[in-house]
XYZ file of C-alpha atoms in Angstrom:
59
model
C 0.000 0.000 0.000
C 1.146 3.500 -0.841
C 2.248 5.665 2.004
C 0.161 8.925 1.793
C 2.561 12.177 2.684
C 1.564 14.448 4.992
C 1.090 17.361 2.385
C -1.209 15.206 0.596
C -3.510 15.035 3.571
C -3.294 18.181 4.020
C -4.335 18.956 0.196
C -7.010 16.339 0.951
C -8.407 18.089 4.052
C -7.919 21.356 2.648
C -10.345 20.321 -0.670
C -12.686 18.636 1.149
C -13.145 21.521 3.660
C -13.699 23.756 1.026
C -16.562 21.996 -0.596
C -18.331 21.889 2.740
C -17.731 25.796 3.426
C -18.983 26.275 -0.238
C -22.363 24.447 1.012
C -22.603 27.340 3.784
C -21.109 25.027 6.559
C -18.139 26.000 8.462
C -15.847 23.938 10.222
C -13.826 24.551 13.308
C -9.959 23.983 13.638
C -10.672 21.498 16.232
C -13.075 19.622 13.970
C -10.022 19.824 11.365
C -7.709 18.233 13.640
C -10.204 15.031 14.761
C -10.124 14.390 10.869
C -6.304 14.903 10.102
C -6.505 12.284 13.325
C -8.561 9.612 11.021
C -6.286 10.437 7.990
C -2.975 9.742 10.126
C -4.645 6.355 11.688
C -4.885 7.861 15.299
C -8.913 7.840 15.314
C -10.767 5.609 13.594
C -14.223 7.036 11.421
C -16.401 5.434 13.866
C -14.626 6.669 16.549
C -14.765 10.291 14.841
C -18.503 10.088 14.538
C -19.015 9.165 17.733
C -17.084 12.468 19.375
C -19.018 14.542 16.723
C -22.627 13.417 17.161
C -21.746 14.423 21.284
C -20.893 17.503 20.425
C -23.600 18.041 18.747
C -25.800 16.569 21.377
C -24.323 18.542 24.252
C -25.081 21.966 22.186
């Protein structure tokens, strides 16, 4: 398997947080940094939902 650099995940982040804002959505540094965390391997996408849909619940 092909080991992703860390600029492309940033260039990955970066587009996809774009299209969201383009939607009208806006997403916070911190919510940034829990999906660099799923790109690197440190949080799995289950685990990432899981911390979002408490945030959400707690506002």
């Amino acid at each position: 398997m092909k080991q992703v650099s860390l600029r492309e995940k940033k260039m990955v982040l970066n587009n996809a947080v774009a299209s969201v804002e383009m939607e009208g959505y806006k997403i916070s540094d911190n919510e940034k940094e829990l999906c660099m965390e799923v790109l690197d391997g440190k949080l799995t996408k289950d685990e990432f939902i899981k911390i979002m849909l408490e945030k959400v619940q707690n506002n």
